[in-house]
Short mmCIF file of C-alpha atoms in Angstrom, two decimals:
data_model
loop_
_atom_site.label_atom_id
_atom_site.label_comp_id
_atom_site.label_asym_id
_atom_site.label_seq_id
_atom_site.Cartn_x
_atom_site.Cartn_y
_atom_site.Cartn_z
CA UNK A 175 29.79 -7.52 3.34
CA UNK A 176 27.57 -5.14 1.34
CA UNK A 177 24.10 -5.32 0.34
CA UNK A 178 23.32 -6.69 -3.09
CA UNK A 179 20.53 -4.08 -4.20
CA UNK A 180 19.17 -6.95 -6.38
CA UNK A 181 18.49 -9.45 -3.55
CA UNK A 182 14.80 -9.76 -3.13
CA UNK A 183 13.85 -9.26 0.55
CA UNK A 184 12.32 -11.53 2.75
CA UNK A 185 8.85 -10.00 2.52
CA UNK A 186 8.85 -10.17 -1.05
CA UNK A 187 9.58 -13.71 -1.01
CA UNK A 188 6.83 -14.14 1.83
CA UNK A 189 4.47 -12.53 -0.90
CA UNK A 190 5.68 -14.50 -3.80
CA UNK A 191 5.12 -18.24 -1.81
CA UNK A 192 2.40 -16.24 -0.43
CA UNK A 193 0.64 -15.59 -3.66
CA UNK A 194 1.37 -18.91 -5.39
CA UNK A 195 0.36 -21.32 -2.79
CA UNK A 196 -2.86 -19.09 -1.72
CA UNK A 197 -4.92 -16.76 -4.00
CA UNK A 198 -7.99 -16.57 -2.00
CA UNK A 199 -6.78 -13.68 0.37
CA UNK A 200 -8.04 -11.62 -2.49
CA UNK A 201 -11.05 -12.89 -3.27
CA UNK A 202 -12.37 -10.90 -0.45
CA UNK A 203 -12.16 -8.05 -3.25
CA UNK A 204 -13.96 -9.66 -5.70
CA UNK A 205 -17.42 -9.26 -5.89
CA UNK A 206 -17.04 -5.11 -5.24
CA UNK A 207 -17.16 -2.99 -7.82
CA UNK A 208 -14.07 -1.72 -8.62
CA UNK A 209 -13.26 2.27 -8.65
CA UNK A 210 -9.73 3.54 -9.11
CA UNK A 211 -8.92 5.10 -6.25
CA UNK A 212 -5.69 6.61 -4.24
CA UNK A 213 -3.71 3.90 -1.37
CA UNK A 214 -1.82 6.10 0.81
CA UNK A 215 1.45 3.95 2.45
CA UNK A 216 3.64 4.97 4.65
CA UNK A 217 6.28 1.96 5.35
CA UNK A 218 7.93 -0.13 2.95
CA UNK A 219 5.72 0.43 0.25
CA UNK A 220 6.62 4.03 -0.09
CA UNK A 221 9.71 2.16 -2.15
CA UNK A 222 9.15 2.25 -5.68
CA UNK A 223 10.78 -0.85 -6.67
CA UNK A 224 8.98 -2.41 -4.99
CA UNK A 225 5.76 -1.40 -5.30
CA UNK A 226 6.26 -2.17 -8.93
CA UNK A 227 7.51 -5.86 -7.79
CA UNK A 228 4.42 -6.06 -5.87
CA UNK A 229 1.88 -4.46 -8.50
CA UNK A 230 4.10 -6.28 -11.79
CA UNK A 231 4.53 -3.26 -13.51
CA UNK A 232 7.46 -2.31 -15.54
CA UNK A 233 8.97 1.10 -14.75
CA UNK A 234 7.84 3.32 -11.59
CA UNK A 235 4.67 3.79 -10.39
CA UNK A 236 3.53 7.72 -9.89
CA UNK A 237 4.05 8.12 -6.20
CA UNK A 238 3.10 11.60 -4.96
CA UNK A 239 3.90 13.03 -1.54
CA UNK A 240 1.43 12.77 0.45
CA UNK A 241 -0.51 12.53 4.47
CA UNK A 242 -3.04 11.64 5.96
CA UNK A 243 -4.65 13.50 9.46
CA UNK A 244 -5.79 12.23 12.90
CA UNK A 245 -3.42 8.96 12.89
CA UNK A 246 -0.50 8.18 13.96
CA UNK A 247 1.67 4.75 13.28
CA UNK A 248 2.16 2.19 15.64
CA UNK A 249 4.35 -1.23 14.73
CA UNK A 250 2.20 -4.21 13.76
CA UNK A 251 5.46 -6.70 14.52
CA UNK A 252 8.02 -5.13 12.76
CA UNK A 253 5.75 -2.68 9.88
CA UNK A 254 3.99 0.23 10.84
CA UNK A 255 0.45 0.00 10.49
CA UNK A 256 -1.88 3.41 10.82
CA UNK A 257 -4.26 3.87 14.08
CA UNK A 258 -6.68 6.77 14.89
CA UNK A 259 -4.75 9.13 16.67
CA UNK A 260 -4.71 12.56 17.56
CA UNK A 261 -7.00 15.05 15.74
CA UNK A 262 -4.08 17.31 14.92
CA UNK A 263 -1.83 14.02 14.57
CA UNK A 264 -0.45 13.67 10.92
CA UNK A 265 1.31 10.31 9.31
CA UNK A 266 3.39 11.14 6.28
CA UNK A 267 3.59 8.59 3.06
CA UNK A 268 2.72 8.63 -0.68
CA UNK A 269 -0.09 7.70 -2.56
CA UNK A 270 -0.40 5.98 -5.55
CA UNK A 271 -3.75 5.62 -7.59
CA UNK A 272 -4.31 1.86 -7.70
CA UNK A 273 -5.00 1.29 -11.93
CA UNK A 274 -7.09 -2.20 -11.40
CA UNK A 275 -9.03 -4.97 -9.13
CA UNK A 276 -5.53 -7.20 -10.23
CA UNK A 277 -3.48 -4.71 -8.68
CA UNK A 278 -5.66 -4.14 -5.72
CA UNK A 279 -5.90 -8.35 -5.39
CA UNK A 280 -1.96 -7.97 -5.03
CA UNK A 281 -2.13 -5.11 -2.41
CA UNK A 282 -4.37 -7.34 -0.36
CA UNK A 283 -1.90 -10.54 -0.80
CA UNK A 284 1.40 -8.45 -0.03
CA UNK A 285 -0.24 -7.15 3.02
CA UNK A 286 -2.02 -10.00 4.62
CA UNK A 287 -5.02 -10.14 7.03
CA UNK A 288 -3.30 -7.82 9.23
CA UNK A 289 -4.01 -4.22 7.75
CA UNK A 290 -7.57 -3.32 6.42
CA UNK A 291 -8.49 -0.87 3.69
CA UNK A 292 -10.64 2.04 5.74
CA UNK A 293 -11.49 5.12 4.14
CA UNK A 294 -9.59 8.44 5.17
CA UNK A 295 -8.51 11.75 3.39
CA UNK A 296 -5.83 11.66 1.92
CA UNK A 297 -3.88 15.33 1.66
CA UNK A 298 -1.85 15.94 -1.24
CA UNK A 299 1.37 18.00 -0.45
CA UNK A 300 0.00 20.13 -3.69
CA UNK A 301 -2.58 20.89 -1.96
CA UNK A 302 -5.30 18.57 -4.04
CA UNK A 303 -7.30 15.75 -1.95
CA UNK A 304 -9.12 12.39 -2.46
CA UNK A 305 -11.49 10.94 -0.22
CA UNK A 306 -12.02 7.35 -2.03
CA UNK A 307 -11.24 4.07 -0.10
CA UNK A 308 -7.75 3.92 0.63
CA UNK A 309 -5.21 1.17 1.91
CA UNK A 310 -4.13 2.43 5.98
#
């Protein structure tokens, strides 16, 4: 049987009940200024339909290539989460410059208490950087 494209997947659906029966995972943004900065990700994510589902924005989001150095990916169940690794050690992903605290508050809810937002350098594959908070 093929795969209906339009079928929301399981995680999304985990993030929808998620998000309606719970807001408070969030609230441990609030409080913190809020700076636009760049989220690197490197799992599922990286998909632009759904970060859009995720972040409720219409069209796609400006993704650019991008990786970060001196980590490596290890599976956190069955997503890859970031760890130190290596110092030579590179992860691959794309970042996207997160626009507002709402769409941060959504980042935090779609990813649960398992992954943190930590600081690291994100490299550009144009060559430009940003060292702001990002989400690993």
């Amino acid at each position: 049987m093929p795969m209906q494209e339009d079928r929301p997947s399981i995680m999304f659906l985990k993030f929808l009940a998620d998000n309606a029966a719970d807001s408070t995972k969030a609230s441990k943004t609030r409080g913190l200024t809020f700076r636009k900065g760049y989220y690197i990700f490197y799992g599922t994510l990286m998909d632009p339909s759904l970060l859009s589902k995720v972040l409720q924005i219409s069209g796609s989001p400006k993704m650019r290539p991008a990786m970060v150095v001196g980590y490596h990916t290890k599976l956190c169940g069955q997503y890859p989460a970031l760890s130190g690794g290596l110092p030579l050690h590179t992860v691959h992903g794309v970042a996207y410059e997160v626009q507002s605290q709402e769409q941060l508050d959504r980042l935090v809810i779609y990813m649960t208490a398992t992954y943190n937002t930590v600081p690291c350098l994100i490299q550009f594959l144009d060559g430009d950087q940003a060292d702001d908070n990002r989400f690993g």
